[in-house]
Amino acid sequence: MPETTKVVPLTCHGHSRPVPHIHFSSLVDEDQYYIISACKDNNPMLRDGVTGDWIGTFLGHKGAVWQARLSSNASLAATASADFSAKVWDTHTGEALHTLAHNHIVRAVAFPNQPHPQILATGGMEKKLRIYDLSRSDATSFEIGAGVHTGGIKSIVWTSDPNVIVTAAEDKKIRWWDLRQEATIGEHAVEGTVGSCELGNTSSDGILSVAAGNSAYFFNSLSPGSLIKSVKTPYELASVALHNGERKFVTGGSNQNDTWVRVWDFDEEKELETNKGHHGPIWSASFSPDGKLYATGSEDGTVKLWKFTSGPYGLWKYKMGEKEHDISTAREPSIDEGQMAAAKQMRDIGADLYLEVQQYSREELETERKVVLRKIDWVIMPMFLDKLSLNYANAYTLTPDLGLEGNRYSWVAAIFNFGYLFWALPANYLIQRFPVSKYTGSMILLWSILLCCHVAAKNYAGMLALRFLLGMFEASISPAIMNIVSMFYTRDEQPLRMCIFLAFNGVATMVGALLGYGLGHAHSPHIKTWQLIFLVIGLLNFVWSFVFLWVMPDSPSSAKFLSHKQRIVAIDRIASNMIGVKTKQFQRHQAIEALVDFKVLCIALIGLCCGVINGGVSNFSSSLLRGFGFSGIYTTLLQLPTGAIEFFVVPICGLAAGYFRNTRCIILAVVCLPPLAGLLGIRLTPLSERWSLVGCTWLQYIVGAPVILSWNLLTTNIAGHTKRSTANGMWFVFYAAGNIAGANIFFAREAPRYFSALTGLIVCYCAMVVIAGVLAAWMGWQNKRRDQLYGAGEDEQAVRDGFSDLTDVQAKHFRYAL
């Protein structure tokens, strides 16, 4: 290739996971050939080999496709899959002609070099080389060399001699097989793990190229075991392809820090050029049959075509009058603009920045991490007030002024949760569809206006209407917090940050109690004390809504308080969550998956129990305290310590869950025990021991810890943005339903102990302990099962799955945080 100017590759999009193998057909017409790509998204693709234009996708595999090959005339395709099968396809119709069942993962397939092959070779983790007769409808097979391979077969190549096959295995051996003898006729050991083993497409001299460890090996494929030469490089190689006519070969790196395509001189064994384009290891490389381009397949889920000839070729040209111009160095041509536009709509909003991570060394990124975390903490940790204003108001004259005696007060408390229940699922859908900070800020604004409107309430009906609308608008706040925390913080950081959010609710409780106490001393003929409480808290939130809209970013990608490099670092930080950042596209299958997911149902049941407890305690703690013999104004003051308990206990739980890995479920179960003891104390302690009863009541405010820990179980263990949005919505539906139940199990006739309510709350705490134990056991079992089937330590693959919007069920390298 005489040109010295770096070429811009054509990028073929379409795959959502890594591409472990690509293969060209022979020339079908004078200048026509095809390329097939295997992919771990289960869907191999056929493309025009010259332009990269998509032709079709072969649908049917239920596991990663490790290798794909075309027959010489591209009439047939063969694929090897992790679903324990190989398939043979008609490339014209896309129909699967044969499904060949195996007893383990199939890693390799090969056709003989014939236009209409009647046999197929397969191999894989069975460590068996099988030959299938495709002329029979049942495609019977026989095994060659039983017991010879001591490692899984990674690649099979059929030489120009139809009776000779070459295999490359995990035992670091390249073996030549004679089909007539059904035995090996030669072998060669290589140093390092075999990355690729391919026969060059550009000539008939039969040179076999093997990438293993740091070396590229070149064999005479027709002379068993005959090594022409090996070239040792400074790099760990995943792939190599030879162009013998140009006496050059290309290599691809095998680790995340080496994503370059390198061109080498075959004779002088020196590196000629380095091409950048991929953002992950390059698992496969191959020259086209005419030798004018080569293709690479990568961990980043793309196939790239690189021009390897001088002058215009394929899409690297355009016409101006009668003259053709080479544009290979001008820009990257577009392949199927409509397909790319559609893909962009479904693309994770952090994916582009994640690709830029490769521009920086790991040391640079690590240096910036703490700075970025500090900046995020200073901006993303706002204070918000909860719905406790009704509880403070009840300590004064709200009940008699509006005729809320008896069960009417219960319904005023409960109607809020009916509004919450009504809007929980739509709120989570809208949070996924719209910029989260703009939507949430608008909800806070409307919520504050409604709080102020409570001043105008004149009767029971008016208060019911206002409380229903208030519940609708607040239904967006907590899911938005979950969404924001998952976008900006790592798995280990999330428990503490979420708990700090709720701890600020404890601060709000203390401030609100002091406000209520202070305003309780204000007397005016024009406004009641309870009206003043609603007005002041509403105005505070009105001001805060504009601060929120101004400061809060929608995602790390749009955080104005971070530099561009710091945004890249922010994306790199949360990439380990394995869930990406956010996509706006609604995926129906993900929503259905969430509805039937066992762990989602378990966490939702915890939400139901938390709701019952919260609905009772938050709305009736004043009633409990007054029942113990305290006046209205002191009842408000006695709620001050509850905020302190929430402020200190909840972050401690979050700190422990973040510091000790896989302890979320354990901590959730343990933190249920103190309030459970408190409920037993309220039930059994004599009324004369009123300060003991007060202490037992204060313990109920620890319920914030199970709430936040269940939120964190959702944000860390549910992948797929629509699935997570649906799961969050389910949790809040159950939570709101629990709040409704909790507000209506406190019967006025049972005051001051409310025995029915206490029994219900005790049952809820016991249920949470059991569910947390079951959930931890189930997720632990799933992690062990996945480690056995797919291997441990696949963090990079899990990250890419997250940015591809795969669910935790689809992404086999996803691991649950217990």
GROMACS .gro file of C-alpha atoms in nm, residues 162-467:
model
  306
  162PRO     CA    1  -1.008  -3.070   0.095
  163ASN     CA    2  -0.869  -3.354   0.302
  164VAL     CA    3  -0.661  -3.138   0.539
  165ILE     CA    4  -0.799  -2.935   0.831
  166VAL     CA    5  -0.610  -2.717   1.082
  167THR     CA    6  -0.730  -2.657   1.437
  168ALA     CA    7  -0.608  -2.409   1.697
  169ALA     CA    8  -0.690  -2.491   2.059
  170GLU     CA    9  -0.664  -2.350   2.409
  171ASP     CA   10  -0.389  -2.604   2.484
  172LYS     CA   11  -0.162  -2.378   2.269
  173LYS     CA   12  -0.131  -2.633   1.989
  174ILE     CA   13  -0.185  -2.588   1.614
  175ARG     CA   14  -0.275  -2.930   1.466
  176TRP     CA   15  -0.307  -3.056   1.109
  177TRP     CA   16  -0.563  -3.333   1.047
  178ASP     CA   17  -0.604  -3.575   0.756
  179LEU     CA   18  -0.970  -3.666   0.705
  180ARG     CA   19  -0.884  -3.989   0.527
  181GLN     CA   20  -0.668  -4.111   0.814
  182GLU     CA   21  -0.890  -3.940   1.077
  183ALA     CA   22  -0.572  -3.852   1.267
  184THR     CA   23  -0.322  -3.573   1.319
  185ILE     CA   24  -0.043  -3.543   1.066
  186GLY     CA   25   0.146  -3.259   1.231
  187GLU     CA   26   0.138  -3.005   1.511
  188HIS     CA   27   0.319  -2.699   1.642
  189ALA     CA   28   0.316  -2.551   1.991
  190VAL     CA   29   0.291  -2.174   2.024
  191GLU     CA   30   0.385  -1.948   2.312
  192GLY     CA   31   0.081  -1.783   2.464
  193THR     CA   32  -0.294  -1.811   2.426
  194VAL     CA   33  -0.416  -1.846   2.067
  195GLY     CA   34  -0.608  -1.537   1.960
  196SER     CA   35  -0.678  -1.611   1.594
  197CYS     CA   36  -0.593  -1.868   1.328
  198GLU     CA   37  -0.682  -1.783   0.967
  199LEU     CA   38  -0.583  -1.869   0.612
  200GLY     CA   39  -0.500  -1.566   0.397
  201ASN     CA   40  -0.761  -1.473   0.135
  202THR     CA   41  -0.533  -1.285  -0.101
  203SER     CA   42  -0.340  -1.570  -0.262
  204SER     CA   43  -0.349  -1.946  -0.307
  205ASP     CA   44  -0.009  -2.010  -0.153
  206GLY     CA   45  -0.173  -2.137   0.163
  207ILE     CA   46  -0.002  -1.932   0.436
  208LEU     CA   47  -0.168  -1.978   0.774
  209SER     CA   48  -0.154  -1.679   1.013
  210VAL     CA   49  -0.178  -1.735   1.390
  211ALA     CA   50  -0.181  -1.475   1.670
  212ALA     CA   51  -0.067  -1.615   2.005
  213GLY     CA   52   0.072  -1.425   2.301
  214ASN     CA   53   0.305  -1.151   2.175
  215SER     CA   54   0.386  -1.326   1.848
  216ALA     CA   55   0.247  -1.365   1.499
  217TYR     CA   56   0.316  -1.710   1.348
  218PHE     CA   57   0.309  -1.790   0.976
  219PHE     CA   58   0.283  -2.154   0.861
  220ASN     CA   59   0.277  -2.334   0.531
  221SER     CA   60  -0.071  -2.477   0.568
  222LEU     CA   61  -0.001  -2.757   0.315
  223SER     CA   62   0.312  -2.869   0.496
  224PRO     CA   63   0.196  -2.988   0.839
  225GLY     CA   64   0.379  -2.819   1.125
  226SER     CA   65   0.604  -2.622   0.890
  227LEU     CA   66   0.668  -2.277   1.039
  228ILE     CA   67   0.774  -2.014   0.784
  229LYS     CA   68   0.852  -1.754   1.049
  230SER     CA   69   0.730  -1.600   1.372
  231VAL     CA   70   0.740  -1.229   1.449
  232LYS     CA   71   0.763  -1.127   1.813
  233THR     CA   72   0.600  -0.792   1.892
  234PRO     CA   73   0.589  -0.568   2.203
  235TYR     CA   74   0.213  -0.617   2.214
  236GLU     CA   75  -0.027  -0.888   2.327
  237LEU     CA   76  -0.199  -0.995   2.004
  238ALA     CA   77  -0.560  -1.101   1.957
  239SER     CA   78  -0.561  -1.120   1.576
  240VAL     CA   79  -0.337  -1.121   1.269
  241ALA     CA   80  -0.400  -1.124   0.892
  242LEU     CA   81  -0.144  -1.153   0.610
  243HIS     CA   82  -0.141  -0.992   0.264
  244ASN     CA   83   0.132  -1.199   0.100
  245GLY     CA   84   0.120  -1.007  -0.227
  246GLU     CA   85   0.211  -0.681  -0.050
  247ARG     CA   86   0.432  -0.866   0.199
  248LYS     CA   87   0.253  -0.696   0.485
  249PHE     CA   88   0.039  -0.812   0.775
  250VAL     CA   89  -0.192  -0.639   1.023
  251THR     CA   90  -0.240  -0.712   1.393
  252GLY     CA   91  -0.497  -0.621   1.658
  253GLY     CA   92  -0.431  -0.581   2.030
  254SER     CA   93  -0.592  -0.804   2.290
  255ASN     CA   94  -0.632  -0.574   2.591
  256GLN     CA   95  -0.834  -0.266   2.673
  257ASN     CA   96  -0.530  -0.038   2.671
  258ASP     CA   97  -0.421  -0.145   2.322
  259THR     CA   98  -0.699  -0.071   2.074
  260TRP     CA   99  -0.478   0.001   1.773
  261VAL     CA  100  -0.461  -0.167   1.433
  262ARG     CA  101  -0.096  -0.201   1.333
  263VAL     CA  102   0.048  -0.263   0.987
  264TRP     CA  103   0.381  -0.450   0.968
  265ASP     CA  104   0.641  -0.529   0.704
  266PHE     CA  105   0.648  -0.909   0.669
  267ASP     CA  106   1.009  -0.934   0.556
  268GLU     CA  107   1.172  -0.670   0.775
  269GLU     CA  108   0.944  -0.744   1.070
  270LYS     CA  109   0.900  -0.378   1.158
  271GLU     CA  110   0.592  -0.175   1.240
  272LEU     CA  111   0.494   0.055   0.951
  273GLU     CA  112   0.190   0.239   1.082
  274THR     CA  113  -0.065   0.248   1.360
  275ASN     CA  114  -0.432   0.316   1.293
  276LYS     CA  115  -0.680   0.438   1.552
  277GLY     CA  116  -1.050   0.373   1.525
  278HIS     CA  117  -1.162   0.102   1.764
  279HIS     CA  118  -1.233   0.150   2.134
  280GLY     CA  119  -1.173  -0.204   2.251
  281PRO     CA  120  -0.957  -0.511   2.181
  282ILE     CA  121  -0.954  -0.621   1.816
  283TRP     CA  122  -1.051  -0.988   1.814
  284SER     CA  123  -1.049  -1.054   1.441
  285ALA     CA  124  -0.876  -0.923   1.127
  286SER     CA  125  -0.906  -1.039   0.768
  287PHE     CA  126  -0.811  -0.920   0.418
  288SER     CA  127  -1.071  -0.903   0.142
  289PRO     CA  128  -1.033  -1.155  -0.143
  290ASP     CA  129  -0.905  -0.883  -0.379
  291GLY     CA  130  -0.660  -0.756  -0.116
  292LYS     CA  131  -0.776  -0.394  -0.150
  293LEU     CA  132  -0.910  -0.362   0.204
  294TYR     CA  133  -0.900  -0.540   0.535
  295ALA     CA  134  -1.164  -0.565   0.804
  296THR     CA  135  -1.144  -0.574   1.183
  297GLY     CA  136  -1.396  -0.680   1.446
  298SER     CA  137  -1.373  -0.545   1.799
  299GLU     CA  138  -1.489  -0.561   2.158
  300ASP     CA  139  -1.656  -0.223   2.094
  301GLY     CA  140  -1.926  -0.395   1.886
  302THR     CA  141  -1.824  -0.252   1.548
  303VAL     CA  142  -1.676  -0.386   1.226
  304LYS     CA  143  -1.438  -0.149   1.047
  305LEU     CA  144  -1.320  -0.162   0.686
  306TRP     CA  145  -0.974  -0.016   0.614
  307LYS     CA  146  -0.859   0.071   0.259
  308PHE     CA  147  -0.537  -0.105   0.160
  309THR     CA  148  -0.483   0.023  -0.191
  310SER     CA  149  -0.384   0.352  -0.351
  311GLY     CA  150  -0.646   0.555  -0.531
  312PRO     CA  151  -1.025   0.544  -0.503
  313TYR     CA  152  -1.193   0.223  -0.397
  314GLY     CA  153  -1.544   0.132  -0.280
  315LEU     CA  154  -1.700   0.405  -0.072
  316TRP     CA  155  -1.370   0.590  -0.047
  317LYS     CA  156  -1.454   0.783  -0.363
  318TYR     CA  157  -1.707   1.024  -0.507
  319LYS     CA  158  -1.768   1.160  -0.857
  320MET     CA  159  -1.727   1.521  -0.969
  321GLY     CA  160  -1.811   1.536  -1.338
  322GLU     CA  161  -1.629   1.240  -1.488
  323LYS     CA  162  -1.345   1.238  -1.234
  324GLU     CA  163  -1.326   1.013  -0.932
  325HIS     CA  164  -1.166   1.144  -0.613
  326ASP     CA  165  -1.024   0.950  -0.322
  327ILE     CA  166  -1.186   1.064   0.003
  328SER     CA  167  -1.034   0.804   0.232
  329THR     CA  168  -0.847   1.072   0.423
  330ALA     CA  169  -1.127   1.330   0.420
  331ARG     CA  170  -1.396   1.186   0.641
  332GLU     CA  171  -1.563   0.866   0.747
  333PRO     CA  172  -1.844   0.789   0.499
  334SER     CA  173  -2.186   0.714   0.632
  335ILE     CA  174  -2.319   0.360   0.614
  336ASP     CA  175  -2.698   0.347   0.612
  337GLU     CA  176  -2.777   0.692   0.754
  338GLY     CA  177  -3.132   0.588   0.842
  339GLN     CA  178  -3.010   0.290   1.041
  340MET     CA  179  -2.753   0.504   1.223
  341ALA     CA  180  -3.013   0.771   1.304
  342ALA     CA  181  -3.242   0.507   1.451
  343ALA     CA  182  -2.955   0.360   1.649
  344LYS     CA  183  -2.871   0.705   1.785
  345GLN     CA  184  -3.221   0.735   1.930
  346MET     CA  185  -3.167   0.412   2.125
  347ARG     CA  186  -2.807   0.490   2.221
  348ASP     CA  187  -2.714   0.543   2.582
  349ILE     CA  188  -2.653   0.915   2.643
  350GLY     CA  189  -2.317   0.833   2.802
  351ALA     CA  190  -2.192   0.598   2.529
  352ASP     CA  191  -2.012   0.862   2.320
  353LEU     CA  192  -1.821   0.996   2.619
  354TYR     CA  193  -1.736   0.642   2.727
  355LEU     CA  194  -1.568   0.585   2.391
  356GLU     CA  195  -1.348   0.889   2.461
  357VAL     CA  196  -1.222   0.723   2.780
  358GLN     CA  197  -0.969   0.538   2.564
  359GLN     CA  198  -0.792   0.868   2.488
  360TYR     CA  199  -0.657   0.885   2.843
  361SER     CA  200  -0.434   0.657   3.041
  362ARG     CA  201  -0.572   0.482   3.347
  363GLU     CA  202  -0.337   0.691   3.564
  364GLU     CA  203  -0.482   1.018   3.428
  365LEU     CA  204  -0.837   0.902   3.492
  366GLU     CA  205  -0.759   0.784   3.844
  367THR     CA  206  -0.596   1.119   3.930
  368GLU     CA  207  -0.914   1.307   3.834
  369ARG     CA  208  -1.160   1.073   4.005
  370LYS     CA  209  -1.149   1.228   4.353
  371VAL     CA  210  -1.173   1.582   4.214
  372VAL     CA  211  -1.478   1.486   4.008
  373LEU     CA  212  -1.643   1.309   4.303
  374ARG     CA  213  -1.597   1.617   4.522
  375LYS     CA  214  -1.752   1.843   4.258
  376ILE     CA  215  -2.045   1.606   4.211
  377ASP     CA  216  -2.105   1.586   4.587
  378TRP     CA  217  -2.114   1.963   4.623
  379VAL     CA  218  -2.377   1.999   4.350
  380ILE     CA  219  -2.586   1.679   4.365
  381MET     CA  220  -2.662   1.667   4.737
  382PRO     CA  221  -2.957   1.908   4.779
  383MET     CA  222  -3.191   1.923   5.075
  384PHE     CA  223  -3.559   1.850   5.024
  385LEU     CA  224  -3.859   1.871   5.256
  386ASP     CA  225  -4.097   1.578   5.291
  387LYS     CA  226  -4.475   1.567   5.329
  388LEU     CA  227  -4.471   1.598   5.707
  389SER     CA  228  -4.646   1.936   5.714
  390LEU     CA  229  -4.980   1.758   5.759
  391ASN     CA  230  -4.843   1.583   6.067
  392TYR     CA  231  -4.721   1.911   6.221
  393ALA     CA  232  -5.050   2.080   6.136
  394ASN     CA  233  -5.245   1.803   6.305
  395ALA     CA  234  -5.078   1.895   6.633
  396TYR     CA  235  -5.267   2.227   6.619
  397THR     CA  236  -5.624   2.298   6.501
  398LEU     CA  237  -5.625   2.149   6.150
  399THR     CA  238  -5.855   1.866   6.256
  400PRO     CA  239  -6.139   2.070   6.411
  401ASP     CA  240  -6.108   2.362   6.165
  402LEU     CA  241  -6.174   2.142   5.862
  403GLY     CA  242  -6.393   1.881   6.027
  404LEU     CA  243  -6.137   1.602   6.006
  405GLU     CA  244  -6.233   1.422   6.323
  406GLY     CA  245  -6.221   1.041   6.340
  407ASN     CA  246  -6.151   0.851   6.020
  408ARG     CA  247  -6.172   1.167   5.808
  409TYR     CA  248  -5.816   1.257   5.911
  410SER     CA  249  -5.708   0.906   5.808
  411TRP     CA  250  -5.855   0.960   5.464
  412VAL     CA  251  -5.689   1.299   5.426
  413ALA     CA  252  -5.359   1.126   5.505
  414ALA     CA  253  -5.439   0.834   5.274
  415ILE     CA  254  -5.566   1.032   4.973
  416PHE     CA  255  -5.214   1.167   4.925
  417ASN     CA  256  -5.102   0.811   4.861
  418PHE     CA  257  -5.386   0.748   4.617
  419GLY     CA  258  -5.246   1.035   4.412
  420TYR     CA  259  -4.898   0.890   4.456
  421LEU     CA  260  -5.025   0.547   4.349
  422PHE     CA  261  -5.202   0.694   4.045
  423TRP     CA  262  -4.891   0.876   3.917
  424ALA     CA  263  -4.610   0.634   4.021
  425LEU     CA  264  -4.577   0.445   3.691
  426PRO     CA  265  -4.632   0.749   3.462
  427ALA     CA  266  -4.377   0.944   3.666
  428ASN     CA  267  -4.108   0.680   3.613
  429TYR     CA  268  -4.189   0.662   3.241
  430LEU     CA  269  -4.159   1.041   3.208
  431ILE     CA  270  -3.832   1.045   3.403
  432GLN     CA  271  -3.690   0.806   3.144
  433ARG     CA  272  -3.827   1.003   2.848
  434PHE     CA  273  -3.745   1.359   2.956
  435PRO     CA  274  -3.440   1.539   3.102
  436VAL     CA  275  -3.453   1.433   3.465
  437SER     CA  276  -3.356   1.764   3.625
  438LYS     CA  277  -3.600   1.972   3.420
  439TYR     CA  278  -3.887   1.736   3.486
  440THR     CA  279  -3.809   1.704   3.858
  441GLY     CA  280  -3.761   2.078   3.906
  442SER     CA  281  -4.099   2.139   3.746
  443MET     CA  282  -4.260   1.886   3.980
  444ILE     CA  283  -4.103   2.053   4.285
  445LEU     CA  284  -4.237   2.388   4.163
  446LEU     CA  285  -4.592   2.255   4.119
  447TRP     CA  286  -4.569   2.070   4.451
  448SER     CA  287  -4.473   2.390   4.635
  449ILE     CA  288  -4.761   2.582   4.478
  450LEU     CA  289  -5.003   2.312   4.592
  451LEU     CA  290  -4.864   2.329   4.947
  452CYS     CA  291  -4.940   2.700   4.952
  453CYS     CA  292  -5.288   2.629   4.816
  454HIS     CA  293  -5.362   2.431   5.134
  455VAL     CA  294  -5.408   2.769   5.302
  456ALA     CA  295  -5.725   2.815   5.099
  457ALA     CA  296  -5.875   2.478   5.202
  458LYS     CA  297  -6.209   2.533   5.373
  459ASN     CA  298  -6.345   2.185   5.423
  460TYR     CA  299  -6.288   1.812   5.405
  461ALA     CA  300  -6.355   1.787   5.027
  462GLY     CA  301  -6.111   2.067   4.945
  463MET     CA  302  -5.835   1.909   5.151
  464LEU     CA  303  -5.894   1.572   4.981
  465ALA     CA  304  -5.854   1.727   4.635
  466LEU     CA  305  -5.536   1.913   4.728
  467ARG     CA  306  -5.380   1.612   4.894
   0.00000   0.00000   0.00000
